[in-house]
CSV table of C-alpha atoms in Angstrom, one decimal:
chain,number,residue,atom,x,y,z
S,1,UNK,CA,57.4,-25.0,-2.5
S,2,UNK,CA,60.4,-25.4,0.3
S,3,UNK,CA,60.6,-29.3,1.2
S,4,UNK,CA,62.2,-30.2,4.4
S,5,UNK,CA,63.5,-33.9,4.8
S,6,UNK,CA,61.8,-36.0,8.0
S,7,UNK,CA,65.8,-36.2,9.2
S,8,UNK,CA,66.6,-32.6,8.7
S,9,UNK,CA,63.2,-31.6,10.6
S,10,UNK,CA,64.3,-34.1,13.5
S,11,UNK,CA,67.4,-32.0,13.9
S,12,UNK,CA,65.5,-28.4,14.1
S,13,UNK,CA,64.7,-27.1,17.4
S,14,UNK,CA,60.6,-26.0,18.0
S,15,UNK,CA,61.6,-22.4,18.0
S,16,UNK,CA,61.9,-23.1,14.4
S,17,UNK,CA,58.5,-24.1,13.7
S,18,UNK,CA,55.7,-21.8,13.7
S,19,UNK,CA,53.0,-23.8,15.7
S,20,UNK,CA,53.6,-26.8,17.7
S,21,UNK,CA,50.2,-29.2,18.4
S,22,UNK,CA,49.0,-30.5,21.7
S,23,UNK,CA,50.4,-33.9,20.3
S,24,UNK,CA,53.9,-32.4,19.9
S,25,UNK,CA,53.6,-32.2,16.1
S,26,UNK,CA,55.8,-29.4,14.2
S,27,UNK,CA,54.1,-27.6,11.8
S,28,UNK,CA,55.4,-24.3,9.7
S,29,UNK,CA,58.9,-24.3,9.8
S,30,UNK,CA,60.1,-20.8,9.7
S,31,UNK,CA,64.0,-21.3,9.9
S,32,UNK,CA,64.6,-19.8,6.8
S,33,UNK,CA,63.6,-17.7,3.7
S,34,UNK,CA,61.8,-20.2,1.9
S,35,UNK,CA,59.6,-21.9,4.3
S,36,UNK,CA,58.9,-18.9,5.6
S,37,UNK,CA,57.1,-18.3,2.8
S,38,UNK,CA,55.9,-21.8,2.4
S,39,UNK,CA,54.5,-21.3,5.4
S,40,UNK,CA,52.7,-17.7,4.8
S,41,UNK,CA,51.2,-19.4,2.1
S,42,UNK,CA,50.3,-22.6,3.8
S,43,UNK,CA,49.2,-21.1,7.6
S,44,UNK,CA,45.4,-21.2,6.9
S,45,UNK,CA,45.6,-24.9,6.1
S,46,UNK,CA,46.8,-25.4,9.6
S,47,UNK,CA,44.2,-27.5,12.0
S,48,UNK,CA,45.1,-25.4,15.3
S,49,UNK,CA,44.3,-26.6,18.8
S,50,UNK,CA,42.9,-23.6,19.2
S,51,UNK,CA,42.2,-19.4,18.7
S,52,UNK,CA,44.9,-18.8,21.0
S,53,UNK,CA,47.3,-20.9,19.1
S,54,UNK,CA,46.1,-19.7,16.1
S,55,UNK,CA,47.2,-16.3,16.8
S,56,UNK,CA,50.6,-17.0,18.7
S,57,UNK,CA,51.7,-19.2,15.4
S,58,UNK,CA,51.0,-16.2,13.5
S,59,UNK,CA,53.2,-13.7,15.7
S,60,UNK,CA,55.6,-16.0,15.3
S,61,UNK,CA,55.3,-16.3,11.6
S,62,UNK,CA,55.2,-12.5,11.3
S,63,UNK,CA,58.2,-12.1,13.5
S,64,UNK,CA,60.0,-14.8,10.8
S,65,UNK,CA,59.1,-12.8,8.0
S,66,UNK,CA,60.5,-9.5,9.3
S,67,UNK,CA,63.9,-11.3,10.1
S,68,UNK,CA,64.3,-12.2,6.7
S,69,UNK,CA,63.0,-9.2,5.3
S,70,UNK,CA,59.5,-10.5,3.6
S,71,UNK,CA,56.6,-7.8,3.7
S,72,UNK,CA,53.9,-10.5,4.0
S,73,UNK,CA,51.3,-7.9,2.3
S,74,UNK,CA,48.7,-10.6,1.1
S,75,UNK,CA,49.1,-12.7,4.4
S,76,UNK,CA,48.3,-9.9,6.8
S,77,UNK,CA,45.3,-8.9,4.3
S,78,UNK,CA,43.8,-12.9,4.2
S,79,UNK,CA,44.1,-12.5,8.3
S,80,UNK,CA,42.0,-9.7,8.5
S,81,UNK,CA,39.7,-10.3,5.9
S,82,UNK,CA,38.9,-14.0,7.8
S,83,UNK,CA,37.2,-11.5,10.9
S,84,UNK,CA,34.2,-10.7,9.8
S,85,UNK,CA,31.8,-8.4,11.5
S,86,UNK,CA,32.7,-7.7,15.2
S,87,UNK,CA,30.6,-10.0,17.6
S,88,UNK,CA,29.6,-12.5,15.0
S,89,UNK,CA,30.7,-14.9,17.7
S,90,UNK,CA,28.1,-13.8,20.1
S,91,UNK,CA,24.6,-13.4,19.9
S,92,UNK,CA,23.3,-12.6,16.1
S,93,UNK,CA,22.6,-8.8,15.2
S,94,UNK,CA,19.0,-7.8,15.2
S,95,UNK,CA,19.4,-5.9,11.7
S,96,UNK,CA,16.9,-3.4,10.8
S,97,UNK,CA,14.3,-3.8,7.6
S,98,UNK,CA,12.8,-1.4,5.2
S,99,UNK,CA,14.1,1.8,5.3
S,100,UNK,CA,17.3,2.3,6.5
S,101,UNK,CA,20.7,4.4,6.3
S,102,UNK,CA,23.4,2.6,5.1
S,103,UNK,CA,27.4,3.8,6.5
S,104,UNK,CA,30.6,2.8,4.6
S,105,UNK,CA,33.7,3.1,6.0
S,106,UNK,CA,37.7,2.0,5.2
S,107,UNK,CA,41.1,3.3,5.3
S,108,UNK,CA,43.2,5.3,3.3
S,109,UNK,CA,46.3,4.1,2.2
S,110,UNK,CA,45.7,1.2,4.3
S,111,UNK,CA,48.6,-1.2,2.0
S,112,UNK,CA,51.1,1.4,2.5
S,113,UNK,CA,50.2,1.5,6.4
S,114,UNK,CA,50.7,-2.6,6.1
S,115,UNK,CA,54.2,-1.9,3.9
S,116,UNK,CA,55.3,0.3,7.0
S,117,UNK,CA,53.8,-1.4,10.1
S,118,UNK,CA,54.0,-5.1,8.7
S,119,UNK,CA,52.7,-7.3,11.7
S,120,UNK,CA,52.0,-4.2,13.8
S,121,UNK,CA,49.0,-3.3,11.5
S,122,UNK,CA,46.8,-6.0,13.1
S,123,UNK,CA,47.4,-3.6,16.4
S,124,UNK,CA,46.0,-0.8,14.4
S,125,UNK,CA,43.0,-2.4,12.7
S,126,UNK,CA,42.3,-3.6,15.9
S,127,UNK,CA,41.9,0.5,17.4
S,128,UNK,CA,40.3,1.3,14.3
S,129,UNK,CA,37.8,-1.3,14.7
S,130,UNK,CA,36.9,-0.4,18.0
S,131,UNK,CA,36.8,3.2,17.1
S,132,UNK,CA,33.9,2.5,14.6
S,133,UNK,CA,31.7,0.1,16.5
S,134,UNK,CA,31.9,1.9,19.6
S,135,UNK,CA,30.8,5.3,17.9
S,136,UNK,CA,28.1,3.6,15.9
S,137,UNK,CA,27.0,1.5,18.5
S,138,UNK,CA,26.7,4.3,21.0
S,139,UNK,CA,23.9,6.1,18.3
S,140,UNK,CA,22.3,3.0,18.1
S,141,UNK,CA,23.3,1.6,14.8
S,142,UNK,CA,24.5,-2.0,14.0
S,143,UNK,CA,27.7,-3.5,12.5
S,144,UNK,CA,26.8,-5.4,9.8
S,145,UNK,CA,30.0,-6.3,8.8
S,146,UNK,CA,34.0,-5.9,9.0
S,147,UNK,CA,36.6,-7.1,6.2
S,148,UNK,CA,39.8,-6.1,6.0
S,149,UNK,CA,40.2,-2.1,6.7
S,150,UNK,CA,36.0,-2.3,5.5
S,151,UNK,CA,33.3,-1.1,8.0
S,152,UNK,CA,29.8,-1.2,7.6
S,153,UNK,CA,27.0,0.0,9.7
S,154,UNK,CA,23.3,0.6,9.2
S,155,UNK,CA,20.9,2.7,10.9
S,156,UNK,CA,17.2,2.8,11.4
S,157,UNK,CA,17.8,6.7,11.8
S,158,UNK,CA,19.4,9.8,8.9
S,159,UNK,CA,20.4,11.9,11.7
S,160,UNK,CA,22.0,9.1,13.8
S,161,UNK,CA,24.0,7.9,11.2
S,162,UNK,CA,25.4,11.6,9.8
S,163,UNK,CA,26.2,12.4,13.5
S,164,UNK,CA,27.9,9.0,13.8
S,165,UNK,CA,30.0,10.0,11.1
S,166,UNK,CA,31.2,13.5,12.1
S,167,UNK,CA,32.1,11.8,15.3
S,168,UNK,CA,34.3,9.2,13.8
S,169,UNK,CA,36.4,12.2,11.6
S,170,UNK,CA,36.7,14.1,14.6
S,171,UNK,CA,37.7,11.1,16.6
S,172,UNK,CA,40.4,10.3,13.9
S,173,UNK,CA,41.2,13.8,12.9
S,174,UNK,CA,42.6,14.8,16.7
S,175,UNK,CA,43.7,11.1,17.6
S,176,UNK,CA,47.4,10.6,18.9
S,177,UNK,CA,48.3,7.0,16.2
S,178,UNK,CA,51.4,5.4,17.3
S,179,UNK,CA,54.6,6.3,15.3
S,180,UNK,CA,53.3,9.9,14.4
S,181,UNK,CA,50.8,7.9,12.0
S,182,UNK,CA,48.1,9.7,10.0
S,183,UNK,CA,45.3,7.5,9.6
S,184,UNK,CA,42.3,8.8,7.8
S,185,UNK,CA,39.3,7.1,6.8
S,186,UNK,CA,36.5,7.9,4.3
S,187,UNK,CA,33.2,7.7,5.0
S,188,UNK,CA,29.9,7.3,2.2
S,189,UNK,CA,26.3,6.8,3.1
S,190,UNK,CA,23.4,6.8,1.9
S,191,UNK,CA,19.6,5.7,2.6
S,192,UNK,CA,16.9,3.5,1.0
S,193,UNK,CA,15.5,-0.1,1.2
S,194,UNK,CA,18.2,-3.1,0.5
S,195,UNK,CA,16.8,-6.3,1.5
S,196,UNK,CA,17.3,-8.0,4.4
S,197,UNK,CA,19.4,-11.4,4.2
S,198,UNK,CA,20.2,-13.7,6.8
S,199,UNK,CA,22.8,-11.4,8.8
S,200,UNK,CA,23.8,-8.9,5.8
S,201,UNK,CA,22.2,-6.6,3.4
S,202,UNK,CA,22.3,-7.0,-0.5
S,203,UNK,CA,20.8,-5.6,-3.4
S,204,UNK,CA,21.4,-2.1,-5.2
S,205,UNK,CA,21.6,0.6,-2.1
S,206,UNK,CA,24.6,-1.7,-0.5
S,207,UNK,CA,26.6,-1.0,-3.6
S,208,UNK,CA,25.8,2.7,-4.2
S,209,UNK,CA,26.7,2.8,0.0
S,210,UNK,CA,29.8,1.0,-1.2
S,211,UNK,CA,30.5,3.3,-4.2
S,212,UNK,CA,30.4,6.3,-2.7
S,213,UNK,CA,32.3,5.8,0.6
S,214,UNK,CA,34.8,4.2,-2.4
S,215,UNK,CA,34.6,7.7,-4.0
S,216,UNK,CA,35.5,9.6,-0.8
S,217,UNK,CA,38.7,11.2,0.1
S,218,UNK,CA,40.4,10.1,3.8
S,219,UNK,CA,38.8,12.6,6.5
S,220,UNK,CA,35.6,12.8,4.1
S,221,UNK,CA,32.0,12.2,4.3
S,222,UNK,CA,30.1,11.7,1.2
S,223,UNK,CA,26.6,11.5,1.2
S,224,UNK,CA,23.8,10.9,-1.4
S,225,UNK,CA,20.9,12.9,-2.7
S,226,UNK,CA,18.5,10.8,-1.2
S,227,UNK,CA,20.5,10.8,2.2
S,228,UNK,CA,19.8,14.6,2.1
S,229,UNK,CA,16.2,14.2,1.3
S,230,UNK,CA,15.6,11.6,4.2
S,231,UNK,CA,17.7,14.9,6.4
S,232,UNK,CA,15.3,17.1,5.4
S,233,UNK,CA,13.6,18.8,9.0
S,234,UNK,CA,16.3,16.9,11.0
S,235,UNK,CA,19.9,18.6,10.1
S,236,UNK,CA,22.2,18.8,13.3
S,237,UNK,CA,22.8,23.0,13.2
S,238,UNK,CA,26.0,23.8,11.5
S,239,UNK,CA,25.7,21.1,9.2
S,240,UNK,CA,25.5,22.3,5.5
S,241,UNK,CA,25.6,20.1,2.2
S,242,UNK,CA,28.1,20.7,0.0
S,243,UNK,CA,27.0,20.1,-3.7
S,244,UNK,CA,29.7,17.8,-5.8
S,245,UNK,CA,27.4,17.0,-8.3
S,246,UNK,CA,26.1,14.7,-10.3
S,247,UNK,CA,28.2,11.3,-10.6
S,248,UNK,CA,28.2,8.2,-12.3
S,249,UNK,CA,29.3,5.4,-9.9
S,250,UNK,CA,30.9,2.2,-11.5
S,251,UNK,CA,28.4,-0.7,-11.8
S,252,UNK,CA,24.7,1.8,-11.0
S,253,UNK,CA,23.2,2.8,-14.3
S,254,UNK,CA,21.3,6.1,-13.1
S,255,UNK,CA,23.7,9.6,-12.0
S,256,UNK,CA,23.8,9.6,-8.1
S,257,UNK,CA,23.7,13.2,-6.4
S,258,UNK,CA,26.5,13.5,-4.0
S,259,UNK,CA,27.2,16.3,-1.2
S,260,UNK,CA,30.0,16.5,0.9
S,261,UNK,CA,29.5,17.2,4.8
S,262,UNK,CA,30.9,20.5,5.9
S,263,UNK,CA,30.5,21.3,10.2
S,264,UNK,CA,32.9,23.1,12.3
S,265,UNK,CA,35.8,20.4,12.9
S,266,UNK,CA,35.7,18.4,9.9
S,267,UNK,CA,38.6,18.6,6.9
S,268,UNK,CA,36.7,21.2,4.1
S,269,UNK,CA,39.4,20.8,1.1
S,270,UNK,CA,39.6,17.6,-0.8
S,271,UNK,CA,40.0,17.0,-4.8
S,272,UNK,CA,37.2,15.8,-6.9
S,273,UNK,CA,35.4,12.8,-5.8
S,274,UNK,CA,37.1,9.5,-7.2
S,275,UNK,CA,34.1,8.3,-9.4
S,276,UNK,CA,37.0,8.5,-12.3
């Protein structure tokens, strides 16, 4: 780790620090290549006065790493993964038991979109987060959970949740991204009983949910067998199940039936699903 004397940090202006405290005390000197990374690695040891300063110290540190050419990859990945599901703060989410549809989202290609945007990419998690709770949240489902480019939502309703979905690859199919971006997201779901814990779901549905959004190409929606079964008597018109087999999904035992969702509007060409 950089070390920085008590008379050589006398001598540095606070523009060189990251985060001054309400008692005046310097912390995270950025004024050069190697306690910039000192201080990547050290900014969520920081005590911070509070949110706001929090988030100015890390523009700042951002900014630092760009001057001197660092593409703080892990950094910007820790920062997101520390906000967990939107509203957390607030009042608790009434989660649904029993039966239930599960929906999985993330991004494709979301490191490469952090390699080009570097600090910007906060900006853009940001819209896509608010793309996905408002659409889910407008069909009544609730966010379970948000980490990193991750997106989970559960609803008490099949229909709800497929529709929910549609909207979101339509949304992001014909959305203007800053920087002529392309940002695509995949999307799995699927339906059964996980149980109920404190303010998340575990148990085997969560990671078949998990596996097969994982298994989903950007603009896709893979859904399972049993998804299509709960459907059954309630298909939006225009909506039509596309077979893709019969797949094994790392970590479940059994097959898993999977159909891709074909509508007027969505992306109908992808390769195989990524269960290899």
């Amino acid at each position: 780790m950089a070390t920085l004397g008590s008379a050589q940090r006398a001598k540095l202006p606070d523009s060189a620090f990251a985060y001054v405290d309400a008692q005046g005390k310097r912390r995270l000197p950025i004024y050069d290549e190697s306690h910039v990374r000192n201080a990547l690695a050290r900014f969520n040891q920081v005590a911070f006065d509070d949110e706001q300063a929090r988030d100015r110290a890390r523009t700042r540190l951002l900014k630092a790493a760009k001057k001197y050419g660092i593409v703080p990859v892990g950094f910007i990945s820790g920062q997101l993964q520390s906000v967990r599901a939107l509203g957390r703060a607030g009042e608790p989410v009434q989660l649904p038991s029993g039966f239930v549809t599960m929906l999985m989202t993330d991004i494709e290609g979301s490191t490469e979109l952090v390699q080009q945007l570097e600090e910007r990419y906060r900006e853009l998690i940001d819209e896509v987060r608010t793309i996905l709770k408002n659409t889910a949240t407008k069909a009544d489902g609730r966010v379970v959970e948000t980490r990193a480019d991750e997106f989970f939502a559960v609803f008490e309703s099949p229909v709800a949740a497929l529709n929910t979905a549609m909207l979101i690859q339509n949304e992001f199919r014909t959305r203007s991204w800053a920087d002529n971006l392309e940002v695509r997201v995949r999307v799995g779901i699927h339906c059964g009983y996980p149980t109920l814990n404190e303010a998340n779901y575990i148990g085997l549905p969560v990671h078949i949910a998990a596996r097969i959004c994982a298994a989903a190409h950007g603009g896709q929606i893979i859904v399972s067998g049993d998804t299509r079964t709960a459907l059954k008597g309630a298909i939006p018109e225009g909506v039509r199940f596309k077979s893709l087999g019969q797949h094994r999904l790392r970590g479940v035992r059994d097959e898993v039936a999977l159909f891709q969702i074909a509508a007027k509007g969505l992306v109908s060409r992808f390769p195989p699903p990524r269960t290899r």
